[in-house]
Amino acid sequence: MTAAAHGAGGGPDQPVGRASAIAARLERLMAREAARSGGRPPAYRELAERINRLAGRDVISRDTIRNLHLGLNQKGQASNPTVDTLDWLGRGFGISAGAGYFLDDAKAALVDEQLDQLERIRELKQALGNDGVVNLVKRASALSDGSLRVLLSLADNLRKLEQDAAGQEAGPTDGE
């Protein structure tokens, strides 16, 4: 990353750049968890309690997590956590790489790819638990590649229509 990407004085090894990278990675983890749990990211307090329970002692506070998520401490300076704090934060999200996820771009990319694969597996397991999906897969297995592409396109269009309809059923927004 360039210094401009991190703000003034912040290359990847500088506090501002490091704080920005940590904040972005923490945001991705929280967004993933929100997507899995129905749209609400975990509260800082919930994360701190989870991590401290996992550690068997107090290793992180909700304020520390908030500061890391914002990339700033209470004084408005770039957050500069210890490796131990980042290690426990990663473990709190089930990442064995711990601090490496927050500090090493290559490790972060590898972990993100693994998390993407786990999400696809989770979706597949959910789909396989649905008899309608299993029957559709059995029927589709005999189709040509061209027909499969049409079926996938149709499924995407139907999903979008259902999502749009669900959004309209939620009622008018403030802007309407």
Coordinates of N, CA and C in Angstrom, one line a residue:
M1 N 0.8 -1.2 0.0 CA 0.0 0.0 0.0 C 0.9 1.2 0.0
T2 N 0.3 2.3 -0.5 CA 1.1 3.5 -0.6 C 0.8 4.4 0.6
A3 N 1.7 5.3 0.9 CA 1.5 6.2 2.0 C 0.3 7.0 1.9
A4 N 0.0 7.4 0.6 CA -1.3 8.2 0.4 C -2.5 7.4 0.8
A5 N -2.4 6.1 0.6 CA -3.6 5.2 0.9 C -3.8 5.2 2.4
H6 N -2.8 5.5 3.2 CA -2.9 5.4 4.7 C -3.1 6.8 5.3
G7 N -3.0 7.8 4.6 CA -3.0 9.1 5.2 C -1.6 9.6 5.4
A8 N -1.6 10.8 5.9 CA -0.3 11.4 6.2 C 0.6 10.6 7.1
G9 N 1.8 10.4 6.7 CA 2.8 9.7 7.5 C 2.5 8.2 7.8
G10 N 1.7 7.6 6.9 CA 1.3 6.2 7.3 C 1.5 5.2 6.3
G11 N 2.8 4.7 6.1 CA 3.0 3.6 5.3 C 2.5 2.3 6.0
P12 N 2.6 1.1 5.4 CA 2.1 0.0 6.0 C 2.8 -0.4 7.4
D13 N 4.0 0.1 7.5 CA 4.7 -0.2 8.8 C 4.6 0.9 9.8
Q14 N 3.9 2.0 9.4 CA 3.7 3.1 10.3 C 2.4 2.9 11.1
P15 N 2.3 3.6 12.2 CA 1.1 3.4 13.0 C -0.2 3.7 12.3
V16 N -0.3 4.8 11.5 CA -1.5 5.2 10.9 C -1.9 4.1 9.8
G17 N -0.9 3.7 9.0 CA -1.2 2.6 8.0 C -1.6 1.3 8.6
R18 N -0.9 1.0 9.7 CA -1.2 -0.3 10.4 C -2.5 -0.2 11.0
A19 N -2.9 0.9 11.6 CA -4.2 1.1 12.3 C -5.3 1.0 11.2
S20 N -5.1 1.6 10.1 CA -6.1 1.5 9.0 C -6.3 0.1 8.5
A21 N -5.2 -0.6 8.4 CA -5.3 -2.0 7.9 C -6.0 -2.9 8.9
I22 N -5.7 -2.7 10.2 CA -6.4 -3.4 11.3 C -7.9 -3.1 11.3
A23 N -8.2 -1.8 11.2 CA -9.6 -1.4 11.2 C -10.4 -2.0 10.0
A24 N -9.8 -2.0 8.9 CA -10.4 -2.6 7.7 C -10.7 -4.1 7.8
R25 N -9.7 -4.8 8.4 CA -9.8 -6.2 8.5 C -10.8 -6.5 9.6
L26 N -10.9 -5.8 10.7 CA -11.9 -6.0 11.7 C -13.2 -5.7 11.2
E27 N -13.4 -4.7 10.4 CA -14.7 -4.4 9.7 C -15.2 -5.5 8.9
R28 N -14.2 -6.1 8.1 CA -14.6 -7.3 7.3 C -15.1 -8.4 8.1
L29 N -14.4 -8.7 9.2 CA -14.8 -9.8 10.1 C -16.2 -9.5 10.7
M30 N -16.4 -8.3 11.1 CA -17.7 -8.0 11.8 C -18.8 -8.0 10.7
A31 N -18.5 -7.6 9.5 CA -19.5 -7.7 8.4 C -19.9 -9.1 8.1
R32 N -18.9 -10.0 8.1 CA -19.1 -11.4 7.8 C -20.0 -12.0 8.9
E33 N -19.7 -11.7 10.2 CA -20.5 -12.2 11.3 C -21.9 -11.7 11.2
A34 N -22.1 -10.4 10.8 CA -23.4 -9.8 10.7 C -24.2 -10.5 9.6
A35 N -23.6 -10.9 8.5 CA -24.2 -11.6 7.4 C -24.7 -12.9 7.9
R36 N -23.9 -13.6 8.7 CA -24.3 -14.9 9.2 C -25.4 -14.9 10.2
S37 N -25.4 -13.8 11.0 CA -26.4 -13.8 12.1 C -27.6 -12.9 11.8
G38 N -27.9 -12.6 10.6 CA -29.1 -11.9 10.3 C -29.0 -10.4 10.2
G39 N -27.8 -9.9 10.0 CA -27.6 -8.5 9.7 C -27.1 -7.6 10.8
R40 N -27.0 -8.1 12.0 CA -26.5 -7.3 13.1 C -25.1 -7.7 13.4
P41 N -24.1 -6.7 13.3 CA -22.7 -7.1 13.7 C -22.7 -7.2 15.2
P42 N -21.7 -8.0 15.7 CA -21.6 -8.1 17.2 C -21.3 -6.8 17.8
A43 N -21.8 -6.5 19.0 CA -21.5 -5.3 19.7 C -20.1 -5.5 20.3
Y44 N -19.4 -4.4 20.5 CA -18.1 -4.4 21.1 C -18.1 -5.1 22.4
R45 N -19.1 -4.9 23.2 CA -19.2 -5.6 24.5 C -19.3 -7.1 24.3
E46 N -20.1 -7.5 23.4 CA -20.3 -8.9 23.1 C -18.9 -9.6 22.7
L47 N -18.2 -8.9 21.8 CA -16.9 -9.4 21.3 C -16.0 -9.5 22.5
A48 N -15.9 -8.4 23.3 CA -15.0 -8.5 24.4 C -15.3 -9.6 25.4
E49 N -16.6 -9.8 25.7 CA -17.0 -10.9 26.6 C -16.6 -12.3 26.0
R50 N -16.8 -12.4 24.7 CA -16.5 -13.7 24.0 C -15.0 -14.0 24.0
I51 N -14.2 -12.9 23.7 CA -12.8 -13.1 23.7 C -12.2 -13.4 25.1
N52 N -12.7 -12.6 26.1 CA -12.3 -12.8 27.5 C -12.7 -14.2 28.0
R53 N -13.8 -14.7 27.6 CA -14.3 -16.0 28.0 C -13.3 -17.1 27.4
L54 N -13.0 -16.9 26.1 CA -12.1 -17.8 25.4 C -10.7 -17.8 26.1
A55 N -10.3 -16.6 26.5 CA -8.9 -16.5 27.1 C -8.9 -17.0 28.5
G56 N -10.1 -17.0 29.2 CA -10.1 -17.4 30.6 C -9.7 -16.3 31.5
R57 N -9.5 -15.1 30.9 CA -9.1 -13.9 31.7 C -9.4 -12.7 30.9
D58 N -9.3 -11.5 31.5 CA -9.6 -10.3 30.8 C -8.3 -9.9 29.9
V59 N -8.5 -10.0 28.6 CA -7.4 -9.6 27.7 C -7.8 -8.5 26.8
I60 N -9.1 -8.1 26.8 CA -9.5 -7.0 25.9 C -10.7 -6.4 26.4
S61 N -10.9 -5.1 26.1 CA -12.1 -4.4 26.6 C -12.9 -4.0 25.3
R62 N -14.2 -3.6 25.6 CA -15.0 -3.1 24.5 C -14.4 -1.9 23.9
D63 N -13.8 -1.0 24.8 CA -13.2 0.2 24.3 C -12.0 0.0 23.4
T64 N -11.3 -1.0 23.7 CA -10.1 -1.4 22.9 C -10.6 -1.9 21.5
I65 N -11.6 -2.7 21.5 CA -12.2 -3.2 20.2 C -12.7 -2.0 19.4
R66 N -13.5 -1.1 20.1 CA -14.0 0.1 19.4 C -12.8 0.9 18.8
N67 N -11.8 1.1 19.6 CA -10.6 1.9 19.1 C -10.0 1.2 17.9
L68 N -9.9 -0.1 17.9 CA -9.3 -0.8 16.8 C -10.2 -0.7 15.6
H69 N -11.5 -0.8 15.8 CA -12.4 -0.7 14.7 C -12.4 0.6 14.1
L70 N -12.2 1.7 14.9 CA -12.2 3.0 14.3 C -10.8 3.4 13.8
G71 N -9.8 2.7 14.3 CA -8.4 3.0 13.9 C -7.8 4.1 14.7
L72 N -8.5 4.5 15.7 CA -8.0 5.7 16.6 C -8.2 5.4 18.1
N73 N -7.4 5.9 18.9 CA -7.6 5.8 20.3 C -8.4 7.0 20.8
Q74 N -8.6 7.1 22.1 CA -9.5 8.2 22.6 C -8.8 9.6 22.4
K75 N -7.5 9.6 22.2 CA -6.8 10.9 21.9 C -6.8 11.2 20.4
G76 N -7.5 10.4 19.6 CA -7.5 10.7 18.2 C -6.2 10.2 17.5
Q77 N -5.4 9.5 18.1 CA -4.2 9.0 17.5 C -4.4 7.6 17.0
A78 N -3.6 7.2 16.0 CA -3.7 5.8 15.5 C -3.5 4.8 16.6
S79 N -4.4 3.8 16.6 CA -4.3 2.8 17.6 C -3.1 2.0 17.4
N80 N -2.5 1.5 18.4 CA -1.2 0.7 18.3 C -1.3 -0.4 19.3
P81 N -2.1 -1.5 19.0 CA -2.3 -2.6 19.9 C -1.1 -3.5 20.0
T82 N -1.1 -4.2 21.1 CA 0.0 -5.2 21.2 C -0.3 -6.4 20.3
V83 N 0.7 -7.2 20.0 CA 0.5 -8.4 19.2 C -0.4 -9.4 20.0
D84 N -0.3 -9.4 21.3 CA -1.2 -10.3 22.1 C -2.6 -9.9 22.0
T85 N -2.9 -8.6 22.0 CA -4.3 -8.1 21.8 C -4.8 -8.5 20.5
L86 N -4.1 -8.3 19.4 CA -4.5 -8.7 18.1 C -4.6 -10.2 18.0
D87 N -3.8 -11.0 18.6 CA -3.9 -12.4 18.6 C -5.2 -12.9 19.2
W88 N -5.6 -12.3 20.3 CA -6.8 -12.7 21.0 C -8.0 -12.2 20.2
L89 N -7.9 -11.1 19.5 CA -9.0 -10.5 18.7 C -9.2 -11.5 17.5
G90 N -8.2 -11.9 16.9 CA -8.4 -12.9 15.8 C -9.0 -14.2 16.3
R91 N -8.5 -14.7 17.4 CA -9.1 -15.9 18.0 C -10.5 -15.8 18.3
G92 N -10.9 -14.6 18.7 CA -12.3 -14.3 19.0 C -13.2 -14.5 17.8
F93 N -12.7 -14.4 16.6 CA -13.4 -14.6 15.4 C -13.1 -16.0 14.8
G94 N -12.4 -16.8 15.5 CA -12.1 -18.2 15.1 C -10.9 -18.3 14.1
I95 N -10.1 -17.2 14.1 CA -8.9 -17.2 13.2 C -7.7 -17.6 14.0
S96 N -7.1 -18.8 13.7 CA -6.0 -19.3 14.4 C -4.7 -18.5 14.1
A97 N -4.7 -17.8 13.0 CA -3.5 -16.9 12.6 C -3.4 -15.8 13.6
G98 N -4.5 -15.4 14.3 CA -4.5 -14.4 15.3 C -3.9 -13.1 14.7
A99 N -2.9 -12.6 15.4 CA -2.3 -11.3 15.0 C -1.8 -11.3 13.6
G100 N -1.4 -12.4 13.1 CA -0.9 -12.5 11.7 C -1.9 -12.0 10.7
Y101 N -3.2 -12.3 11.0 CA -4.3 -11.8 10.1 C -4.3 -10.3 10.0
F102 N -4.1 -9.7 11.1 CA -4.2 -8.2 11.2 C -2.9 -7.5 10.7
L103 N -1.8 -8.2 10.8 CA -0.5 -7.6 10.5 C 0.2 -8.0 9.2
D104 N -0.2 -9.1 8.6 CA 0.4 -9.6 7.4 C -0.6 -9.7 6.3
D105 N -0.3 -8.9 5.2 CA -1.2 -8.9 4.1 C -1.4 -10.3 3.4
A106 N -0.3 -11.0 3.3 CA -0.4 -12.3 2.7 C -1.3 -13.3 3.5
K107 N -1.1 -13.3 4.9 CA -1.9 -14.1 5.7 C -3.3 -13.7 5.7
A108 N -3.6 -12.4 5.7 CA -4.9 -11.9 5.7 C -5.6 -12.3 4.4
A109 N -5.0 -12.3 3.3 CA -5.6 -12.7 2.0 C -5.9 -14.2 2.0
L110 N -5.0 -15.0 2.6 CA -5.2 -16.4 2.7 C -6.4 -16.7 3.6
V111 N -6.4 -16.1 4.8 CA -7.5 -16.3 5.7 C -8.9 -15.8 5.1
D112 N -8.9 -14.7 4.4 CA -10.1 -14.2 3.8 C -10.6 -15.2 2.7
E113 N -9.7 -15.8 2.0 CA -10.1 -16.8 1.0 C -10.6 -18.0 1.7
Q114 N -10.0 -18.5 2.8 CA -10.5 -19.6 3.5 C -11.9 -19.3 4.1
L115 N -12.1 -18.1 4.6 CA -13.4 -17.7 5.1 C -14.5 -17.7 4.0
D116 N -14.1 -17.2 2.8 CA -15.0 -17.3 1.7 C -15.4 -18.7 1.3
Q117 N -14.4 -19.6 1.4 CA -14.7 -21.0 1.1 C -15.6 -21.6 2.1
L118 N -15.4 -21.3 3.4 CA -16.2 -21.8 4.5 C -17.7 -21.3 4.3
E119 N -17.8 -20.1 3.9 CA -19.2 -19.5 3.6 C -19.9 -20.3 2.5
R120 N -19.1 -20.6 1.4 CA -19.7 -21.3 0.3 C -20.1 -22.7 0.8
I121 N -19.3 -23.3 1.6 CA -19.6 -24.7 2.1 C -20.9 -24.6 3.0
R122 N -20.9 -23.6 3.9 CA -22.1 -23.4 4.7 C -23.4 -23.2 3.9
E123 N -23.3 -22.4 2.8 CA -24.4 -22.2 1.9 C -24.8 -23.6 1.3
L124 N -23.8 -24.3 0.8 CA -24.1 -25.6 0.2 C -24.7 -26.6 1.2
K125 N -24.2 -26.6 2.4 CA -24.8 -27.5 3.4 C -26.3 -27.1 3.7
Q126 N -26.5 -25.8 3.7 CA -27.9 -25.4 3.9 C -28.8 -25.8 2.8
A127 N -28.3 -25.6 1.6 CA -29.0 -26.0 0.4 C -29.3 -27.5 0.3
L128 N -28.3 -28.3 0.7 CA -28.5 -29.7 0.6 C -29.5 -30.2 1.6
G129 N -29.7 -29.4 2.7 CA -30.7 -29.8 3.7 C -32.1 -29.5 3.2
N130 N -32.3 -28.9 2.0 CA -33.6 -28.5 1.5 C -33.9 -29.5 0.4
D131 N -35.0 -30.3 0.6 CA -35.3 -31.3 -0.4 C -35.6 -30.8 -1.8
G132 N -36.2 -29.6 -1.9 CA -36.5 -28.9 -3.2 C -35.2 -28.7 -3.9
V133 N -34.1 -28.2 -3.2 CA -32.9 -27.9 -3.9 C -32.2 -29.2 -4.3
V134 N -32.3 -30.2 -3.5 CA -31.7 -31.5 -3.9 C -32.4 -32.1 -5.1
N135 N -33.7 -32.0 -5.2 CA -34.5 -32.5 -6.4 C -34.1 -31.6 -7.6
L136 N -33.9 -30.3 -7.4 CA -33.5 -29.5 -8.6 C -32.2 -29.9 -9.1
V137 N -31.2 -30.1 -8.2 CA -29.9 -30.5 -8.6 C -29.9 -31.8 -9.3
K138 N -30.7 -32.8 -8.9 CA -30.8 -34.1 -9.5 C -31.3 -33.9 -11.0
R139 N -32.3 -33.1 -11.1 CA -32.9 -32.8 -12.5 C -31.9 -32.0 -13.3
A140 N -31.2 -31.1 -12.8 CA -30.3 -30.2 -13.5 C -29.1 -31.0 -14.0
S141 N -28.7 -32.0 -13.3 CA -27.5 -32.8 -13.6 C -27.5 -33.4 -15.0
A142 N -28.7 -33.5 -15.6 CA -28.8 -34.1 -16.9 C -28.8 -33.0 -18.0
L143 N -28.8 -31.8 -17.6 CA -28.9 -30.7 -18.6 C -27.5 -30.4 -19.2
S144 N -27.6 -29.8 -20.4 CA -26.4 -29.4 -21.1 C -25.8 -28.1 -20.4
D145 N -24.6 -27.8 -20.8 CA -23.9 -26.6 -20.2 C -24.7 -25.3 -20.5
G146 N -25.2 -25.2 -21.7 CA -26.0 -24.1 -22.1 C -27.3 -24.0 -21.3
S147 N -28.0 -25.1 -21.1 CA -29.2 -25.1 -20.3 C -28.9 -24.8 -18.8
L148 N -27.8 -25.2 -18.3 CA -27.4 -24.9 -16.9 C -27.2 -23.4 -16.8
R149 N -26.5 -22.8 -17.8 CA -26.3 -21.3 -17.7 C -27.7 -20.6 -17.6
V150 N -28.6 -21.1 -18.4 CA -29.9 -20.4 -18.4 C -30.6 -20.7 -17.1
L151 N -30.5 -21.8 -16.5 CA -31.1 -22.1 -15.2 C -30.5 -21.3 -14.1
L152 N -29.1 -21.1 -14.2 CA -28.5 -20.3 -13.2 C -28.9 -18.8 -13.3
S153 N -29.1 -18.3 -14.6 CA -29.5 -17.0 -14.8 C -30.9 -16.8 -14.3
L154 N -31.8 -17.8 -14.5 CA -33.2 -17.7 -14.0 C -33.2 -17.7 -12.5
A155 N -32.4 -18.5 -11.9 CA -32.3 -18.5 -10.4 C -31.8 -17.2 -9.9
D156 N -30.8 -16.6 -10.5 CA -30.4 -15.3 -10.1 C -31.5 -14.2 -10.2
N157 N -32.2 -14.3 -11.3 CA -33.3 -13.3 -11.5 C -34.4 -13.5 -10.5
L158 N -34.8 -14.8 -10.2 CA -35.8 -15.1 -9.2 C -35.4 -14.6 -7.8
R159 N -34.1 -14.8 -7.5 CA -33.6 -14.3 -6.2 C -33.7 -12.8 -6.1
K160 N -33.3 -12.1 -7.1 CA -33.4 -10.7 -7.1 C -34.9 -10.2 -7.0
L161 N -35.8 -10.8 -7.7 CA -37.2 -10.5 -7.6 C -37.7 -10.7 -6.2
E162 N -37.4 -11.8 -5.6 CA -37.8 -12.1 -4.2 C -37.2 -11.1 -3.2
Q163 N -36.0 -10.7 -3.4 CA -35.3 -9.8 -2.5 C -36.0 -8.4 -2.7
D164 N -36.3 -8.0 -3.9 CA -37.0 -6.7 -4.2 C -38.4 -6.8 -3.6
A165 N -39.1 -7.9 -3.7 CA -40.5 -8.0 -3.1 C -40.4 -7.9 -1.6
A166 N -39.4 -8.6 -1.0 CA -39.3 -8.5 0.4 C -39.0 -7.1 0.9
G167 N -38.2 -6.4 0.1 CA -37.9 -5.0 0.5 C -39.1 -4.1 0.4
Q168 N -40.0 -4.4 -0.5 CA -41.2 -3.6 -0.7 C -42.2 -3.9 0.5
E169 N -42.2 -5.2 0.9 CA -43.1 -5.6 2.0 C -42.8 -5.0 3.3
A170 N -41.5 -4.6 3.4 CA -41.0 -4.0 4.7 C -41.7 -2.7 4.9
G171 N -42.3 -2.1 3.9 CA -43.0 -0.8 4.1 C -42.2 0.3 3.6
P172 N -42.9 1.5 3.5 CA -42.2 2.7 2.9 C -41.0 3.1 3.8
T173 N -40.0 3.7 3.2 CA -38.9 4.2 4.0 C -39.2 5.7 4.2
D174 N -38.3 6.4 4.9 CA -38.4 7.8 5.2 C -38.5 8.6 4.0
G175 N -37.8 8.1 2.9 CA -37.8 8.9 1.6 C -39.0 8.8 0.8
E176 N -39.9 7.9 1.1 CA -41.1 7.7 0.3 C -42.3 8.5 0.8

